[in-house]
Coordinates of C-alpha atoms and ligand atoms in Angstrom, one line a residue:
Chain A
M27 CA -24.0 -5.1 -10.3
N28 CA -26.5 -3.0 -8.3
V29 CA -24.5 -1.2 -5.6
S30 CA -27.4 0.4 -3.9
N31 CA -29.0 -3.0 -3.3
I32 CA -25.8 -4.5 -2.1
R33 CA -25.4 -1.6 0.4
K34 CA -28.7 -2.6 2.0
D35 CA -27.1 -5.9 3.0
F36 CA -24.5 -4.1 5.1
P37 CA -26.0 -2.6 8.3
I38 CA -22.9 -0.6 9.2
L39 CA -23.1 1.4 5.9
D40 CA -26.1 3.2 7.3
S41 CA -23.9 4.7 10.1
R42 CA -23.2 8.4 10.4
I43 CA -19.7 9.4 11.5
N44 CA -19.3 12.9 12.8
N45 CA -22.7 13.6 11.3
Y46 CA -21.8 12.5 7.8
P47 CA -22.8 9.3 6.1
L48 CA -19.9 6.7 6.5
V49 CA -17.7 6.4 3.4
Y50 CA -15.7 3.3 4.1
L51 CA -12.6 3.2 2.0
D52 CA -10.4 1.0 4.3
N53 CA -11.3 -2.3 2.8
A54 CA -7.7 -3.5 2.4
A55 CA -7.5 -3.4 6.2
T56 CA -10.7 -5.2 6.8
S57 CA -14.1 -5.4 5.0
Q58 CA -17.5 -4.7 6.4
K59 CA -19.9 -7.7 7.0
P60 CA -23.3 -8.4 5.4
R61 CA -26.2 -9.1 7.6
A62 CA -26.2 -12.8 6.6
V63 CA -22.7 -13.2 8.1
I64 CA -23.6 -11.4 11.3
D65 CA -26.8 -13.4 11.6
S66 CA -25.0 -16.7 11.1
L67 CA -22.9 -16.0 14.2
V68 CA -26.0 -15.4 16.3
D69 CA -27.7 -18.4 14.8
Y70 CA -24.8 -20.7 15.8
Y71 CA -24.6 -19.4 19.4
E72 CA -28.4 -19.3 19.9
N73 CA -29.4 -22.5 18.1
Y74 CA -26.7 -25.1 17.8
N75 CA -23.7 -24.1 19.8
S76 CA -21.6 -27.2 20.7
N77 CA -18.2 -28.7 20.0
V78 CA -17.4 -30.3 16.7
H79 CA -16.0 -33.8 15.9
R80 CA -16.6 -35.1 19.4
G81 CA -20.2 -35.8 20.1
V82 CA -23.0 -37.9 19.0
H83 CA -25.7 -35.6 20.2
T84 CA -27.8 -33.6 17.8
L85 CA -26.2 -30.2 18.4
S86 CA -22.7 -31.5 17.9
V87 CA -23.7 -33.3 14.7
K88 CA -25.3 -30.1 13.4
A89 CA -22.3 -27.9 14.4
T90 CA -19.9 -30.4 12.8
E91 CA -21.9 -30.5 9.6
E92 CA -22.0 -26.7 9.3
Y93 CA -18.3 -26.4 10.1
E94 CA -17.4 -28.9 7.4
N95 CA -19.8 -27.4 5.0
S96 CA -18.0 -24.1 5.3
R97 CA -14.8 -25.8 4.4
I98 CA -16.4 -27.1 1.2
K99 CA -17.5 -23.5 0.4
V100 CA -13.9 -22.2 0.8
K101 CA -12.7 -25.1 -1.3
N102 CA -15.1 -24.2 -4.1
L103 CA -14.2 -20.5 -3.9
I104 CA -10.6 -21.1 -4.7
N105 CA -11.2 -24.3 -6.7
A106 CA -9.0 -26.6 -4.5
K107 CA -9.1 -30.3 -5.4
S108 CA -10.3 -31.3 -2.0
S109 CA -11.7 -29.7 1.1
T110 CA -9.1 -31.6 3.1
E111 CA -6.6 -29.1 1.7
I112 CA -8.3 -26.2 3.5
I113 CA -6.8 -25.6 6.9
Y114 CA -8.5 -23.1 9.2
T115 CA -6.3 -20.7 11.0
R116 CA -6.8 -17.4 12.8
N117 CA -5.7 -15.3 9.9
A118 CA -3.2 -15.1 7.0
T119 CA -0.4 -14.2 9.3
E120 CA -0.9 -17.4 11.2
S121 CA -1.1 -19.4 8.0
L122 CA 2.2 -18.0 6.8
N123 CA 3.8 -18.8 10.1
I124 CA 2.6 -22.4 10.0
I125 CA 4.3 -22.8 6.6
S126 CA 7.4 -21.3 7.9
Y127 CA 7.5 -23.3 11.1
S128 CA 6.3 -26.6 9.8
W129 CA 7.4 -26.8 6.2
G130 CA 10.3 -24.4 6.6
K131 CA 11.9 -26.1 9.6
K132 CA 11.9 -29.4 8.0
N133 CA 12.9 -28.5 4.4
V134 CA 15.0 -25.3 4.5
H135 CA 18.7 -25.8 5.2
S136 CA 21.9 -23.7 5.5
G137 CA 22.7 -21.9 2.2
D138 CA 19.3 -22.3 0.7
D139 CA 17.4 -19.4 -0.9
I140 CA 14.0 -18.1 0.0
F141 CA 12.5 -15.5 -2.4
I142 CA 9.9 -12.9 -1.6
T143 CA 9.1 -9.7 -3.5
P144 CA 9.6 -6.0 -2.5
F145 CA 5.8 -5.7 -2.4
E146 CA 5.2 -7.8 0.7
H147 CA 3.2 -7.1 3.8
H148 CA 5.2 -7.5 7.1
S149 CA 3.4 -10.8 7.6
N150 CA 5.0 -12.2 4.5
I151 CA 8.5 -10.8 5.4
V152 CA 9.1 -11.4 9.0
P153 CA 8.4 -15.2 9.2
W154 CA 10.9 -15.7 6.4
Q155 CA 13.5 -13.4 8.0
E156 CA 13.2 -15.5 11.2
L157 CA 13.4 -18.8 9.3
C158 CA 16.4 -17.7 7.3
R159 CA 18.2 -16.5 10.5
D160 CA 17.4 -19.8 12.2
K161 CA 18.6 -21.9 9.3
K162 CA 21.4 -19.7 7.9
A163 CA 19.4 -19.5 4.7
N164 CA 19.3 -16.5 2.4
L165 CA 16.3 -14.2 2.1
R166 CA 16.3 -12.8 -1.4
Y167 CA 14.1 -10.3 -3.1
V168 CA 12.7 -10.9 -6.5
P169 CA 14.3 -8.2 -8.8
L170 CA 12.3 -5.4 -10.3
N171 CA 12.9 -3.6 -13.6
G172 CA 13.2 0.1 -14.3
S173 CA 9.4 0.5 -14.3
G174 CA 9.0 -1.2 -10.9
D175 CA 7.6 -4.4 -12.3
I176 CA 8.9 -7.9 -11.7
D177 CA 11.9 -8.5 -13.9
M178 CA 11.1 -12.0 -15.0
D179 CA 14.3 -12.8 -16.9
K180 CA 16.4 -11.7 -14.0
F181 CA 14.3 -13.6 -11.6
R182 CA 14.6 -16.8 -13.7
S183 CA 18.3 -16.4 -13.8
Q184 CA 18.5 -16.2 -10.0
L185 CA 16.5 -19.4 -9.4
S186 CA 18.5 -22.6 -8.7
Q187 CA 18.4 -26.0 -7.1
R188 CA 19.0 -24.1 -3.8
T189 CA 15.7 -22.2 -4.1
K190 CA 13.5 -23.8 -1.5
L191 CA 10.5 -21.5 -1.2
V192 CA 9.0 -18.5 -3.1
S193 CA 6.3 -16.5 -1.4
I194 CA 4.6 -13.7 -3.2
T195 CA 1.7 -11.4 -2.7
H196 CA -1.0 -11.7 -5.4
M197 CA -1.8 -8.0 -5.1
S198 CA 0.0 -5.4 -3.1
N199 CA -2.0 -4.0 -0.2
V200 CA -0.3 -0.7 -0.6
L201 CA -0.1 0.0 -4.3
G202 CA -2.8 -2.3 -5.6
T203 CA -0.3 -3.8 -8.0
L204 CA -1.1 -7.2 -9.4
L205 CA 1.9 -9.5 -9.6
P206 CA 2.3 -12.0 -12.4
V207 CA 2.0 -14.9 -10.0
K208 CA 1.1 -17.5 -12.5
E209 CA 4.1 -16.8 -14.7
M210 CA 6.4 -16.7 -11.6
I211 CA 5.1 -20.0 -10.3
K212 CA 5.7 -21.6 -13.7
S213 CA 9.3 -20.5 -13.6
V214 CA 9.8 -21.8 -10.0
R215 CA 8.6 -25.2 -11.1
A216 CA 12.0 -25.9 -12.5
T217 CA 13.4 -25.8 -9.0
P218 CA 12.7 -27.8 -5.9
A219 CA 11.0 -24.8 -4.3
V220 CA 7.4 -24.7 -3.0
T221 CA 5.3 -21.6 -3.9
V222 CA 3.2 -19.6 -1.5
I223 CA 0.7 -17.0 -2.5
D224 CA -0.4 -14.3 -0.1
A225 CA -3.9 -13.9 -1.4
C226 CA -5.2 -11.5 1.3
Q227 CA -6.0 -8.9 -1.3
S228 CA -7.0 -11.1 -4.2
V229 CA -9.3 -13.9 -2.9
P230 CA -11.8 -11.3 -1.5
H231 CA -12.0 -9.4 -4.8
M232 CA -11.4 -11.6 -7.9
P233 CA -11.9 -15.1 -9.1
V234 CA -8.9 -17.2 -7.9
D235 CA -8.2 -20.7 -8.9
V236 CA -5.4 -22.5 -7.0
Q237 CA -5.2 -25.3 -9.6
D238 CA -4.9 -22.9 -12.5
L239 CA -2.3 -20.9 -10.6
D240 CA -0.6 -24.2 -9.7
C241 CA 0.6 -22.8 -6.3
D242 CA 1.5 -25.1 -3.4
F243 CA 0.2 -22.9 -0.6
M244 CA -2.2 -20.0 -0.4
C245 CA -3.0 -17.9 2.6
F246 CA -5.8 -15.4 3.2
S247 CA -7.9 -13.9 6.0
G248 CA -11.6 -14.2 6.4
H249 CA -12.1 -10.7 7.8
K250 CA -11.0 -9.1 4.5
M251 CA -13.6 -11.0 2.5
L252 CA -16.9 -10.2 4.4
G253 CA -16.2 -12.8 7.1
P254 CA -15.6 -12.3 10.8
T255 CA -12.2 -11.7 12.4
G256 CA -10.4 -14.6 13.9
I257 CA -10.7 -17.0 11.0
G258 CA -8.2 -17.5 8.2
V259 CA -7.2 -20.1 5.7
M260 CA -4.1 -21.9 4.8
Y261 CA -4.5 -23.9 1.6
G262 CA -1.9 -26.5 0.8
R263 CA -1.6 -29.2 -1.8
S264 CA -2.4 -32.4 0.0
D265 CA 0.7 -34.3 -1.0
I266 CA 2.8 -31.5 0.6
L267 CA 0.5 -31.2 3.7
N268 CA 0.8 -34.9 4.2
E269 CA 4.5 -34.7 4.5
M270 CA 4.5 -31.7 6.8
P271 CA 4.8 -32.2 10.6
P272 CA 2.0 -30.7 12.7
F273 CA 2.5 -27.3 14.2
L274 CA 0.4 -27.5 17.3
F275 CA -0.2 -30.6 19.3
G276 CA -3.2 -31.7 21.3
G277 CA -6.8 -32.7 20.9
D278 CA -8.4 -33.2 17.4
M279 CA -5.0 -33.4 15.6
I280 CA -4.4 -37.1 16.6
S281 CA -6.0 -40.3 15.6
E282 CA -4.7 -42.5 18.4
V283 CA -2.9 -41.6 21.6
T284 CA -1.1 -44.0 24.0
Y285 CA 0.6 -42.9 27.2
E286 CA 3.9 -42.9 25.2
S287 CA 3.0 -41.5 21.8
A288 CA 0.4 -40.4 19.3
Q289 CA -0.6 -41.0 15.7
W290 CA -1.3 -37.8 13.7
N291 CA -4.8 -37.4 12.4
D292 CA -5.6 -37.1 8.7
L293 CA -5.9 -33.8 6.8
P294 CA -7.1 -31.2 7.6
Y295 CA -7.4 -32.1 11.3
K296 CA -3.6 -32.7 11.7
F297 CA -3.3 -28.9 11.5
E298 CA -6.3 -28.0 13.6
A299 CA -5.3 -28.8 17.1
G300 CA -7.9 -28.0 19.8
T301 CA -11.4 -26.7 19.5
P302 CA -11.5 -24.6 16.4
N303 CA -13.1 -21.3 15.8
I304 CA -16.4 -22.9 14.9
A305 CA -18.8 -19.9 14.7
D306 CA -16.4 -17.8 12.7
A307 CA -15.6 -20.6 10.3
I308 CA -19.3 -21.2 9.6
A309 CA -19.7 -17.4 9.1
L310 CA -16.8 -17.4 6.6
G311 CA -18.7 -20.0 4.6
V312 CA -21.7 -17.7 4.6
A313 CA -19.4 -14.9 3.3
C314 CA -18.2 -17.2 0.5
D315 CA -21.8 -17.8 -0.5
Y316 CA -22.5 -14.1 -0.5
L317 CA -19.5 -13.5 -2.8
Q318 CA -20.3 -16.3 -5.1
D319 CA -24.0 -15.3 -5.4
I320 CA -22.9 -11.9 -6.7
G321 CA -20.0 -13.4 -8.6
L322 CA -16.3 -12.6 -8.1
Q323 CA -15.8 -11.5 -11.7
K324 CA -18.6 -8.9 -11.3
I325 CA -17.1 -7.7 -8.1
W326 CA -13.7 -7.5 -9.7
D327 CA -15.0 -5.6 -12.8
H328 CA -16.8 -3.2 -10.4
E329 CA -13.6 -2.5 -8.4
I330 CA -11.5 -2.1 -11.6
Q331 CA -14.0 0.5 -12.8
L332 CA -13.9 2.3 -9.4
G333 CA -10.1 2.2 -9.4
E334 CA -9.9 3.7 -12.9
Y335 CA -12.4 6.4 -12.0
A336 CA -10.5 7.2 -8.8
V337 CA -7.1 7.4 -10.6
K338 CA -8.6 9.7 -13.2
K339 CA -10.2 11.9 -10.6
F340 CA -6.9 12.1 -8.6
K341 CA -5.2 13.6 -11.6
S342 CA -7.4 16.7 -11.0
L343 CA -5.6 17.2 -7.6
K344 CA -2.3 18.5 -8.8
N345 CA -0.4 18.1 -5.5
F346 CA -1.5 14.6 -4.7
K347 CA 0.4 11.8 -6.2
I348 CA -0.6 8.2 -6.5
L349 CA 2.2 5.8 -5.5
G350 CA 3.2 3.2 -8.1
D351 CA 0.4 3.8 -10.5
R352 CA -0.2 1.1 -13.0
S353 CA -2.4 0.6 -16.0
K354 CA -5.8 -0.9 -15.1
E355 CA -4.8 -4.4 -16.2
K356 CA -2.1 -4.4 -13.6
R357 CA -3.9 -2.9 -10.6
G358 CA -6.9 -3.5 -8.4
G359 CA -9.0 -1.2 -6.2
V360 CA -6.3 -0.1 -3.8
F361 CA -4.3 3.1 -4.1
S362 CA -2.0 5.0 -1.9
F363 CA -1.4 8.7 -2.3
H364 CA 0.9 11.3 -1.0
H365 CA 0.9 15.0 -0.7
E366 CA 4.3 16.8 -0.7
K367 CA 3.3 19.0 2.2
I368 CA 0.4 17.5 4.1
H369 CA 1.2 14.5 6.4
P370 CA -1.1 11.5 6.0
H371 CA -2.2 11.8 9.7
D372 CA -3.6 15.3 9.0
I373 CA -5.3 14.0 5.9
G374 CA -6.7 11.0 7.8
S375 CA -8.0 13.1 10.7
A376 CA -9.5 15.6 8.4
L377 CA -11.3 13.0 6.2
D378 CA -12.6 11.3 9.3
K379 CA -14.3 14.6 10.2
F380 CA -16.3 14.1 7.0
G381 CA -17.1 10.5 7.7
I382 CA -14.5 9.2 5.3
A383 CA -12.4 6.2 6.5
I384 CA -9.1 5.7 4.9
R385 CA -5.9 4.2 6.3
T386 CA -2.8 6.2 7.0
G387 CA 0.7 5.1 8.0
H388 CA 3.1 2.5 6.7
H389 CA 0.4 -0.1 5.9
C390 CA 2.5 -2.9 7.4
A391 CA 4.8 -2.6 4.5
M392 CA 7.5 -0.3 5.8
P393 CA 10.2 -1.2 3.2
L394 CA 7.9 -0.7 0.3
V395 CA 6.6 2.7 1.5
Q396 CA 10.1 3.8 2.3
S397 CA 11.2 2.9 -1.2
Y398 CA 9.2 5.9 -2.3
G399 CA 11.3 8.2 -0.1
I400 CA 8.5 8.7 2.4
V401 CA 7.7 7.2 5.8
A402 CA 3.9 7.2 5.6
A403 CA 1.1 7.4 3.0
S404 CA -2.6 7.6 2.8
R405 CA -4.5 4.7 1.3
A406 CA -8.0 4.3 0.0
S407 CA -9.2 0.8 -0.9
V408 CA -12.6 -0.1 -2.4
Y409 CA -14.9 -3.1 -2.3
L410 CA -18.2 -4.2 -3.8
Y411 CA -20.3 -1.7 -1.9
N412 CA -18.4 1.4 -2.8
S413 CA -19.6 3.8 -5.5
N414 CA -18.3 6.5 -7.8
E415 CA -20.1 9.1 -5.6
E416 CA -18.0 8.0 -2.7
I417 CA -14.9 8.5 -4.7
D418 CA -16.2 12.0 -5.6
K419 CA -16.6 12.8 -1.9
L420 CA -13.0 11.7 -1.2
I421 CA -11.6 13.8 -4.0
D422 CA -13.7 16.9 -3.1
R423 CA -12.7 16.7 0.5
L424 CA -9.0 16.2 -0.3
S425 CA -9.0 19.4 -2.3
E426 CA -10.7 21.3 0.7
I427 CA -8.1 19.8 3.0
E428 CA -5.3 21.0 0.9
E429 CA -6.7 24.6 1.0
Y430 CA -7.1 24.3 4.8
F431 CA -3.5 23.3 5.5
S432 CA -1.8 25.5 3.0
G433 CA -3.7 28.5 4.4
E434 CA -4.8 29.7 1.0
Chain B
M2 CA -14.1 24.1 6.1
S3 CA -16.4 25.9 8.5
E4 CA -18.2 22.5 9.1
L5 CA -15.2 21.3 11.0
T6 CA -15.9 22.3 14.6
D7 CA -13.9 19.7 16.6
F8 CA -11.4 19.8 13.9
D9 CA -10.9 23.5 14.2
E10 CA -10.4 22.9 17.9
M11 CA -7.5 20.6 17.2
Y12 CA -6.0 22.7 14.5
Q13 CA -6.5 26.1 16.1
E14 CA -5.4 29.1 14.0
I15 CA -2.3 29.4 16.2
V16 CA -1.4 25.8 15.7
L17 CA -1.7 26.0 12.0
D18 CA 0.4 29.2 12.1
H19 CA 3.2 27.4 13.9
Y20 CA 2.9 24.6 11.5
R21 CA 3.3 26.8 8.4
N22 CA 5.9 29.1 10.0
P23 CA 7.8 27.1 12.6
R24 CA 9.8 29.2 15.1
N25 CA 13.3 28.6 16.4
K26 CA 14.4 26.3 13.6
S27 CA 17.9 27.6 13.1
K28 CA 20.5 25.0 14.2
L29 CA 22.6 26.1 17.2
S30 CA 26.3 26.8 16.9
R31 CA 27.4 27.0 20.5
D32 CA 27.7 24.0 22.9
F33 CA 24.4 22.2 22.9
L34 CA 22.7 18.9 23.8
E35 CA 21.0 17.2 20.9
T36 CA 18.5 14.4 20.4
K37 CA 16.2 13.1 17.7
S38 CA 12.9 11.5 18.5
Y39 CA 10.9 9.5 16.1
N40 CA 7.5 7.9 15.9
P41 CA 8.0 4.8 13.8
F42 CA 4.3 4.3 13.2
C43 CA 3.8 7.5 11.3
G44 CA 7.3 8.6 10.7
D45 CA 7.0 11.9 12.6
E46 CA 10.5 13.2 13.4
I47 CA 11.7 15.9 15.8
E48 CA 15.3 17.0 16.1
L49 CA 16.0 19.1 19.2
Q50 CA 19.0 21.1 20.3
L51 CA 19.3 22.8 23.6
S52 CA 21.9 25.2 24.8
I53 CA 21.8 25.3 28.6
N54 CA 23.8 27.6 30.8
D55 CA 23.7 27.9 34.5
G56 CA 20.5 25.9 34.8
K57 CA 18.8 28.0 32.2
L58 CA 17.8 27.2 28.6
E59 CA 19.4 30.0 26.7
D60 CA 18.7 28.8 23.2
I61 CA 16.7 26.0 21.4
S62 CA 16.4 24.6 17.9
V63 CA 13.5 22.5 16.8
T64 CA 13.4 20.9 13.4
G65 CA 11.8 17.9 11.9
R66 CA 9.1 16.6 9.6
G67 CA 5.8 15.1 10.1
C68 CA 2.2 16.0 10.7
A69 CA 0.9 19.4 11.6
I70 CA 0.4 18.5 15.2
S71 CA 3.8 17.1 15.8
Q72 CA 5.6 20.0 14.0
S73 CA 3.6 22.8 15.5
S74 CA 3.8 21.4 18.9
G75 CA 7.6 21.5 18.6
S76 CA 7.5 25.1 17.6
L77 CA 5.0 26.1 20.3
M78 CA 7.2 24.3 22.8
S79 CA 10.3 26.2 21.8
E80 CA 8.6 29.5 22.5
V81 CA 7.4 28.5 25.9
V82 CA 10.6 27.0 27.2
I83 CA 13.2 29.4 25.9
N84 CA 14.8 31.5 28.6
K85 CA 13.3 29.4 31.4
S86 CA 15.1 27.5 34.1
I87 CA 15.4 23.8 33.9
N88 CA 13.1 23.4 36.9
E89 CA 10.4 25.5 35.3
I90 CA 10.7 23.6 32.1
K91 CA 10.2 20.3 34.0
E92 CA 7.1 21.7 35.6
I93 CA 5.7 23.0 32.3
S94 CA 6.3 19.6 30.7
L95 CA 4.3 18.0 33.4
I96 CA 1.4 20.4 32.9
I97 CA 1.2 19.9 29.2
R98 CA 1.2 16.1 29.7
S99 CA -1.6 16.4 32.2
L100 CA -3.6 18.7 29.9
L101 CA -3.3 16.3 26.9
K102 CA -4.1 13.3 29.0
N103 CA -7.2 15.0 30.2
E104 CA -6.2 15.2 33.8
E105 CA -7.2 18.1 36.0
V106 CA -5.0 21.1 35.6
Q107 CA -5.3 24.3 37.7
E108 CA -6.0 27.6 36.0
K109 CA -2.8 29.2 37.1
D110 CA -0.8 26.3 35.7
L111 CA -2.5 26.6 32.3
D112 CA -1.4 30.2 32.2
R113 CA 2.2 29.0 32.3
L114 CA 1.8 27.2 29.0
G115 CA 1.4 30.4 27.0
D116 CA 0.4 29.7 23.3
A117 CA 1.1 26.0 23.8
F118 CA -2.3 25.9 25.5
A119 CA -3.7 25.8 22.0
L120 CA -2.7 22.2 21.8
E121 CA -5.5 21.4 24.2
G122 CA -7.8 20.6 21.3
V123 CA -5.7 17.5 20.5
K124 CA -7.0 15.7 23.6
K125 CA -10.3 15.0 21.8
F126 CA -8.3 13.0 19.2
P127 CA -6.6 10.2 21.3
V128 CA -4.7 8.8 18.4
R129 CA -3.0 12.1 17.8
I130 CA -1.8 12.8 21.4
K131 CA 1.4 10.9 20.7
C132 CA 2.1 13.4 17.8
A133 CA 1.6 16.4 20.2
L134 CA 3.9 14.9 22.8
L135 CA 6.7 13.9 20.5
S136 CA 8.8 17.0 20.9
W137 CA 8.0 17.2 24.6
A138 CA 9.3 13.7 25.1
A139 CA 12.5 14.7 23.3
L140 CA 12.8 17.7 25.6
K141 CA 12.4 15.5 28.7
D142 CA 15.1 13.1 27.5
L143 CA 17.6 15.9 27.2
I144 CA 16.7 17.7 30.3
D145 CA 16.8 14.5 32.4
Q146 CA 20.4 14.0 31.0
Y147 CA 21.4 17.4 32.1
Ligands
PLP5 C1 -1.2 -8.5 1.6 C2 -1.5 -8.9 3.0 N1 -0.9 -9.9 3.6 C3 -1.1 -10.2 4.9 C4 -2.0 -9.5 5.7 C5 -2.1 -9.9 7.1 O1 -3.5 -10.2 7.3 P1 -3.9 -10.6 8.8 O2 -3.5 -9.4 9.6 O3 -5.4 -10.8 8.7 O4 -3.2 -11.8 9.2 C6 -2.6 -8.4 5.1 C7 -3.5 -7.6 5.9 O5 -3.3 -6.4 6.2 C8 -2.4 -8.1 3.7 O6 -3.0 -7.0 3.2

């Protein structure tokens, strides 16, 4: 993979921040966008802006075609059986909420169990807390073993006919830990539960195959995978989606309306009420093309290499500790670090002065960060356009910052 | 890190000194008012104790954990407000707020801030203003109660 060529496709990577070239290491929060994605937004608004599914005129036909084409690209990216299983939403958070409201309200009852893991983003915690409170169901956490990995045997022993839903992150947005989702889903198959994968940190970075994983739902956000903000995906197996009630009601989601009642439209439209986010959906399709042209396996290999390099380099900084470090088979290109004395805010502000963008704070995963006995951490996360030289810059600056704050 | 010009403005030598060697951090033993203020987004924490007698702040204790700005601000604050009357402290609190929010402040008012004036550099870093004001907010809470 030729990183310097890839970098040329991303206009923002030429920016200078505080007179230093931008080093963007906040990809777990959102990715940068290649020119092709940005251009596709302008192209839509300049050349074929019109509503979808409702007109016979040329522009509407073209917009509908492009919108539906993008759905096929997303379907291919995650190897869904059919593009009707791809529902467009605003982001992963909305996707998870739809599952909670629509599937959860109908299928979860008093005394049932919902399982999530201790690694989840708030978006994959709070909707289930609310559902469980509403239904008097139990929100349970998948148990971990002494080394902080999923304890599969214990997990299996806790599953029962009362287990109704298991929602797990594919990769932690804080620690970069990969969870054994395939194995977990296999175990859950012995129960009536549906399985949900929060793939926010996996689909953008590695080959993901929903049929191979055998999950029932998968949620991810376009903006973390080179696409624009405002467009996300809820994948669902069609037999399950067909049985689910709609979540929003109005235009597009019906097939027939009388003054008294309405007939729900077919998939995926049943879940896409109102005029959708046409431009951003089309641009997400362009992002999928971009990722596929390079190849997700290549992107993943590159990120693994960067992660390994970074972890090795971090060891040279004796007072910085990586949280929840794992071997390279069990981690991706996200790592959080902590300094005993220097607060993440000071680290973040100081790195910014050198043009280096990282994330500081609780990373929308307060329980996980707090389980390390701290309230905030610094996080660097890489993507296809990052290089070893950028990791070097990060490490060099961190050691300068340490001197600065300790006054030595 | 001589390249850091703006940055040195935020972390002036005196700010760093208060961060490394915070003042007035012994807990009080006499009658005191007490509060803890907390910024959930970054986990900055300030614990404040005030011993007020006859409308005057006779002793203060500031402890906590968090970033250099939040912690040094607490320490700087303790030095400015100790031995002042509650009314004066209220005025000083308003001055520091105006300063950090980039509102106009008169020269003679700035003088009243003492070393806490060194926090001025934070105003160029809007996301950090909350850090600088954390201890001052705790102070206001307690004084308003008094
Ligand atoms: C693992 C994970 N889940 C969910 C989300 C929520 O994504 P969004 O804010 O785009 O809905 C994120 C993004 O921060 C994430 O990293």
